[in-house]
Amino acid sequence: VVRERGASLIMATRIPAHLGIDVCGTPLVFCKLVFLIYFIMGGMLSPFLSVIYEEKGMSGSAIGTLAAVAPLVGFASSTGMSALSDASGAHKRILVLLVLGAMLASYLVWLSSSFVPLFASSLIYAATGGAISPMIDNRVLSMLPDKTLYGKQRLYGALGWGLSAPISGLLVDMYGGLEPAYLGYLAFGLLFLLFIITQLYEDDAAPPTSA
């Protein structure tokens, strides 16, 4: 009995108590917050990327090429980063680096004034951003006692995007420029980064060893 109580106590302390999270039941506030914050972050800037490219002098064909190549870069990156994090056990560190990389790449996109650096920084943004979502999915799925609950958690990602994109657009119209979209992306990026560091993961596990 003592061992069972001790094991229950250990499991309970792994999830921050101040979030009011019950991993064995619903609603899973923790999982919902992961998706909500991340997709608010993306919804602040992503809808305006083509506008940013056009304002910086990209031709329609160049924008179309980038729009076609970016998903392929994101897919390749997500596959590689997922394999690397599983092999190394460094899920937390890799996800932190990816979020930092996406934020830095977005800043380089904002600063770039010619085609080559703009195209390169956009591909870096696609590579880092494309690998984040699969890692979040994997983390949430690992926490769910019933995998069929995933859709109810992921719904909050759609809610976050649906709220942030029109609000960001309204702010852009009111300001007369794209600065609010970029600043909103950075603000929620920092919030998401803080959430990863303090809440989303425990310490990274040691990489698996062969028997």
XYZ file of C-alpha atoms in Angstrom:
211
model
C 0.000 0.000 0.000
C 2.835 2.397 0.881
C 4.529 1.682 -2.428
C 1.329 2.307 -4.364
C 0.757 5.613 -2.562
C 4.370 6.603 -3.178
C 4.092 5.800 -6.885
C 0.868 7.799 -7.133
C 2.523 10.756 -5.425
C 5.471 10.651 -7.818
C 3.174 10.568 -10.839
C 1.132 13.467 -9.479
C 4.182 15.678 -8.977
C 5.269 15.262 -12.584
C 2.447 17.504 -13.746
C 2.420 21.077 -12.399
C -0.322 21.186 -9.780
C -0.992 24.899 -10.249
C -2.336 24.222 -13.756
C -5.130 22.092 -12.366
C -4.292 19.216 -14.661
C -5.556 15.682 -14.279
C -3.747 13.457 -16.770
C -6.076 10.565 -15.970
C -9.231 12.494 -16.833
C -10.678 15.323 -18.846
C -10.443 18.141 -19.544
C -6.678 17.886 -20.093
C -5.910 21.547 -19.557
C -2.207 21.046 -20.045
C -2.527 19.483 -23.502
C -5.029 22.089 -24.606
C -2.708 24.923 -23.559
C 0.128 23.459 -25.624
C -1.899 23.616 -28.816
C -3.622 26.907 -27.976
C -0.416 28.865 -27.355
C 1.481 27.348 -30.290
C -1.238 28.005 -32.847
C -1.874 31.520 -31.575
C 1.815 32.097 -32.187
C 1.600 30.792 -35.766
C -1.663 32.548 -36.534
C -0.175 35.933 -35.707
C 2.353 35.874 -38.565
C 1.920 32.994 -41.024
C -1.124 34.430 -42.862
C 0.940 37.502 -43.755
C 4.107 35.834 -45.063
C 3.144 36.207 -48.719
C 2.362 39.883 -48.074
C 5.783 40.320 -46.468
C 7.443 38.657 -49.465
C 5.577 40.905 -51.883
C 6.445 44.051 -49.919
C 10.113 43.059 -50.045
C 10.055 42.836 -53.825
C 9.565 39.123 -54.468
C 7.937 38.365 -57.795
C 4.773 36.300 -57.998
C 6.708 33.344 -59.433
C 9.273 33.499 -56.624
C 6.519 33.601 -53.991
C 4.844 30.635 -55.667
C 8.113 28.704 -55.763
C 8.723 29.355 -52.089
C 5.153 28.369 -51.236
C 5.688 25.074 -53.065
C 9.140 24.309 -51.643
C 8.507 25.317 -48.007
C 6.176 22.387 -47.151
C 8.704 19.910 -48.576
C 11.446 21.461 -46.486
C 9.218 21.343 -43.414
C 8.362 17.672 -44.030
C 12.005 16.670 -44.417
C 12.955 18.648 -41.327
C 10.153 17.176 -39.204
C 11.196 13.653 -40.147
C 14.843 14.296 -39.349
C 14.243 16.167 -36.106
C 11.782 13.574 -34.835
C 14.273 10.795 -35.526
C 17.074 12.776 -33.864
C 15.046 13.558 -30.747
C 13.962 9.917 -30.381
C 17.514 8.661 -30.852
C 19.094 11.163 -28.469
C 16.287 11.499 -25.920
C 16.840 15.265 -26.044
C 13.253 16.172 -26.932
C 13.151 19.277 -24.765
C 16.436 20.741 -25.948
C 15.688 20.086 -29.600
C 12.218 21.627 -29.358
C 13.628 24.703 -27.601
C 16.235 25.092 -30.357
C 13.577 24.715 -33.047
C 11.389 27.418 -31.529
C 14.382 29.728 -31.139
C 15.382 28.944 -34.722
C 11.913 29.760 -36.038
C 11.872 33.060 -34.154
C 15.346 33.976 -35.403
C 14.468 32.999 -38.974
C 11.323 35.136 -38.846
C 13.483 38.059 -37.730
C 15.860 37.446 -40.657
C 12.864 37.367 -43.011
C 11.807 40.707 -41.579
C 15.284 42.202 -42.049
C 16.075 40.789 -45.500
C 15.910 43.247 -48.363
C 17.133 41.143 -51.300
C 16.014 37.876 -52.819
C 18.769 35.461 -51.767
C 18.798 36.169 -47.999
C 14.989 36.429 -47.999
C 14.618 33.063 -49.747
C 17.227 31.413 -47.505
C 15.772 32.751 -44.256
C 12.281 31.713 -45.397
C 13.477 28.143 -45.950
C 15.084 28.139 -42.486
C 11.780 29.353 -41.072
C 9.971 26.527 -42.873
C 12.495 23.940 -41.675
C 12.387 24.953 -38.028
C 8.675 25.691 -37.873
C 7.733 22.533 -39.740
C 9.430 20.309 -37.181
C 7.736 21.820 -34.127
C 4.194 20.574 -34.642
C 5.025 16.839 -34.950
C 7.058 17.008 -31.748
C 4.158 18.643 -29.918
C 1.796 15.998 -31.275
C 4.094 13.252 -30.058
C 4.379 14.793 -26.593
C 0.631 15.226 -26.199
C -0.085 11.695 -27.417
C 2.412 10.325 -24.906
C 0.495 12.043 -22.107
C -2.997 10.919 -23.060
C -4.430 7.910 -21.225
C -6.714 7.376 -24.238
C -5.402 8.283 -27.707
C -8.952 8.957 -28.922
C -8.865 12.105 -26.766
C -6.283 13.659 -29.092
C -8.855 15.376 -31.292
C -10.366 17.182 -28.318
C -6.951 18.589 -27.428
C -6.026 19.462 -31.022
C -9.285 21.381 -31.364
C -7.750 24.112 -29.224
C -5.052 24.589 -31.830
C -7.716 25.377 -34.417
C -9.334 27.696 -31.882
C -6.040 29.498 -31.269
C -5.414 29.988 -34.989
C -8.993 31.030 -35.621
C -8.761 33.698 -32.927
C -5.260 35.026 -33.553
C -5.336 35.344 -37.358
C -8.304 37.783 -37.553
C -7.134 39.697 -34.484
C -3.687 40.038 -36.025
C -5.275 41.208 -39.276
C -7.352 43.778 -37.423
C -4.254 45.114 -35.654
C -2.379 45.300 -38.956
C -5.233 47.305 -40.498
C -5.410 49.639 -37.513
C -1.644 50.184 -37.429
C -1.209 50.418 -41.185
C 1.728 48.011 -41.248
C 2.761 44.450 -40.472
C 4.651 45.246 -37.273
C 1.811 44.074 -34.973
C 1.771 40.664 -36.669
C 5.489 40.211 -36.188
C 5.530 41.503 -32.618
C 2.574 39.286 -31.738
C 4.411 36.289 -33.167
C 7.470 37.059 -31.060
C 5.421 37.664 -27.908
C 3.579 34.358 -28.131
C 6.778 32.663 -29.246
C 8.448 33.724 -26.023
C 5.404 32.575 -24.055
C 5.468 29.212 -25.812
C 9.202 28.913 -25.191
C 8.677 29.595 -21.498
C 5.922 26.980 -21.455
C 8.239 24.390 -23.033
C 11.076 25.078 -20.620
C 9.014 25.145 -17.436
C 6.020 22.891 -18.125
C 6.015 20.780 -21.283
C 8.887 18.429 -20.533
C 10.730 17.040 -17.599
C 14.509 16.779 -17.937
C 15.584 15.118 -21.179
C 16.087 11.404 -20.888
C 19.401 9.780 -21.617
C 19.684 8.415 -25.165
C 18.710 4.766 -25.506
C 21.509 2.208 -25.345
C 21.638 -1.000 -27.299
C 21.363 -4.255 -25.394
